[in-house]
CSV table of C-alpha atoms in Angstrom, one decimal:
chain,number,residue,atom,x,y,z
A,1,MET,CA,-14.3,-43.6,10.6
A,2,LYS,CA,-13.1,-45.6,13.5
A,3,PRO,CA,-12.6,-43.8,16.9
A,4,HIS,CA,-8.8,-44.4,17.0
A,5,GLU,CA,-8.5,-42.9,13.5
A,6,LEU,CA,-10.5,-39.9,14.6
A,7,ILE,CA,-8.5,-39.4,17.7
A,8,GLY,CA,-5.2,-39.7,15.8
A,9,ARG,CA,-6.2,-36.7,13.7
A,10,TRP,CA,-6.4,-34.4,16.7
A,11,PRO,CA,-3.6,-31.7,16.6
A,12,VAL,CA,-2.9,-32.0,20.3
A,13,LEU,CA,-2.1,-35.7,20.1
A,14,ARG,CA,0.1,-35.1,17.1
A,15,GLN,CA,2.0,-32.4,19.0
A,16,VAL,CA,2.6,-34.7,22.0
A,17,ALA,CA,3.6,-37.6,19.7
A,18,GLU,CA,6.0,-35.5,17.7
A,19,GLY,CA,7.5,-33.7,20.7
A,20,ASP,CA,6.2,-30.3,19.5
A,21,THR,CA,5.0,-29.1,22.9
A,22,LEU,CA,4.9,-25.4,21.9
A,23,GLY,CA,2.6,-26.1,19.0
A,24,ARG,CA,4.7,-24.4,16.3
A,25,GLY,CA,5.7,-27.4,14.1
A,26,LYS,CA,4.3,-29.7,11.5
A,27,ALA,CA,1.8,-31.2,14.1
A,28,VAL,CA,-0.4,-28.1,14.0
A,29,GLN,CA,-0.3,-27.6,10.3
A,30,SER,CA,-3.0,-28.9,7.9
A,31,ALA,CA,-3.0,-29.2,4.2
A,32,LYS,CA,-4.8,-25.8,4.0
A,33,THR,CA,-2.4,-24.0,6.2
A,34,GLU,CA,0.6,-25.3,4.3
A,35,GLN,CA,-0.7,-23.6,1.2
A,36,LEU,CA,-1.3,-20.2,2.8
A,37,ARG,CA,1.1,-17.4,1.9
A,38,PRO,CA,1.3,-13.9,3.4
A,39,ARG,CA,-0.3,-11.1,1.5
A,40,THR,CA,3.0,-9.3,1.6
A,41,ASP,CA,4.6,-11.9,-0.7
A,42,GLU,CA,2.5,-10.5,-3.6
A,43,ALA,CA,3.6,-6.9,-3.1
A,44,GLN,CA,5.5,-5.3,-6.0
A,45,HIS,CA,7.5,-3.0,-3.8
A,46,VAL,CA,7.8,-1.9,-0.1
A,47,VAL,CA,8.0,1.7,1.0
A,48,GLN,CA,9.2,2.8,4.4
A,49,SER,CA,6.9,5.4,6.0
A,50,ILE,CA,6.1,6.9,9.4
A,51,CYS,CA,2.7,6.5,11.2
A,52,PRO,CA,0.6,9.7,10.7
A,53,TYR,CA,-1.3,9.5,13.9
A,54,CYS,CA,0.8,10.9,16.7
A,55,ALA,CA,4.2,12.5,17.3
A,56,VAL,CA,6.0,9.3,18.3
A,57,GLY,CA,7.0,8.6,14.7
A,58,CYS,CA,6.7,4.8,14.6
A,59,GLY,CA,8.1,3.2,11.4
A,60,GLN,CA,5.8,1.5,9.0
A,61,LEU,CA,6.4,-0.7,6.0
A,62,VAL,CA,3.8,0.0,3.2
A,63,TYR,CA,3.3,-2.9,0.8
A,64,VAL,CA,2.1,-1.8,-2.6
A,65,ARG,CA,0.6,-4.0,-5.4
A,66,ASP,CA,-0.8,-2.7,-8.7
A,67,GLY,CA,-0.2,0.9,-7.5
A,68,LYS,CA,-2.5,0.5,-4.4
A,69,VAL,CA,-1.7,0.0,-0.7
A,70,ASP,CA,-2.1,-3.7,0.0
A,71,GLN,CA,-0.8,-3.9,3.6
A,72,ILE,CA,0.8,-1.8,6.3
A,73,GLU,CA,2.9,-3.3,9.0
A,74,GLY,CA,5.4,-2.1,11.6
A,75,ASP,CA,9.0,-1.6,10.5
A,76,PRO,CA,11.2,-4.0,12.5
A,77,ASP,CA,14.3,-1.8,11.7
A,78,SER,CA,12.7,1.2,13.4
A,79,PRO,CA,14.5,2.1,16.6
A,80,ILE,CA,11.3,3.7,18.0
A,81,SER,CA,8.7,1.0,17.5
A,82,ARG,CA,10.8,-2.0,16.7
A,83,GLY,CA,8.2,-3.4,14.4
A,84,ARG,CA,5.2,-2.8,16.6
A,85,LEU,CA,2.2,-0.5,15.9
A,86,CYS,CA,-0.6,0.7,18.2
A,87,PRO,CA,-4.2,-0.1,17.0
A,88,LYS,CA,-4.5,3.2,15.2
A,89,GLY,CA,-1.2,2.7,13.4
A,90,ALA,CA,-2.1,-0.8,12.5
A,91,ALA,CA,-5.3,0.4,10.9
A,92,SER,CA,-3.7,3.3,9.0
A,93,LYS,CA,-4.4,1.5,5.7
A,94,ASN,CA,-7.9,2.8,6.1
A,95,LEU,CA,-6.7,6.4,5.8
A,96,VAL,CA,-5.8,5.6,2.2
A,97,THR,CA,-8.4,3.0,1.1
A,98,SER,CA,-11.5,4.1,3.0
A,99,PRO,CA,-14.5,4.9,0.7
A,100,SER,CA,-15.3,7.9,2.9
A,101,ARG,CA,-11.9,9.4,2.5
A,102,GLU,CA,-12.0,13.2,1.7
A,103,TYR,CA,-10.4,14.4,-1.5
A,104,LYS,CA,-11.3,18.0,-1.1
A,105,VAL,CA,-10.4,20.5,1.6
A,106,LYS,CA,-12.8,23.1,3.1
A,107,TYR,CA,-11.0,26.5,3.1
A,108,ARG,CA,-12.1,30.0,4.3
A,109,ARG,CA,-9.9,32.8,3.0
A,110,PRO,CA,-8.8,35.5,5.5
A,111,HIS,CA,-11.7,37.8,6.3
A,112,GLY,CA,-13.9,35.6,4.2
A,113,THR,CA,-17.4,34.5,5.2
A,114,GLU,CA,-17.9,31.5,3.0
A,115,TRP,CA,-16.1,28.2,2.8
A,116,GLU,CA,-14.8,27.0,-0.5
A,117,GLU,CA,-13.7,23.5,-1.6
A,118,LEU,CA,-10.1,23.2,-2.8
A,119,GLU,CA,-8.3,20.2,-4.3
A,120,LEU,CA,-5.8,18.6,-2.0
A,121,ASP,CA,-2.9,19.6,-4.3
A,122,GLU,CA,-3.9,23.2,-4.3
A,123,ALA,CA,-4.5,23.2,-0.5
A,124,MET,CA,-1.0,21.8,0.2
A,125,GLU,CA,0.7,24.8,-1.6
C-alpha cells in the first residue's frame, strides 16, 4: 500500500476533509461500526422500574428478551434522574443475573435460637 493511500484512510484526515470537526459523522465510521446495532433493539419489551439501591428513586428502563433481563438503562423521562444512573444503578442488572444471587432467606423466628431457610415468596408474605 502506498503512503498516500495509507494516510487517506486515517479518520482524522477524513474528518477534516469532510468538515466533521466534532468527529460524529461518516468520517469516523467504518464498515464494522455501521453494522453495529444496540442491544436494546433486540428487546421484546421494556419495563419501567426504579433503582433499588438508595432512596433517591432514579427511573430505570429494563429491557427484557426471552424472559430475561438483557439491559438496564436510565429512564430519560424520569424527572429525578433524567436518564442518568450512578455506577451502582448502572450495574443493577447484576442483582438479577449474578450467579451468586441468593434465592433463599435466612430467618430466625421470634424467641428462636436457630436460623431457617425460607423461599423468597414465603419470606415476602
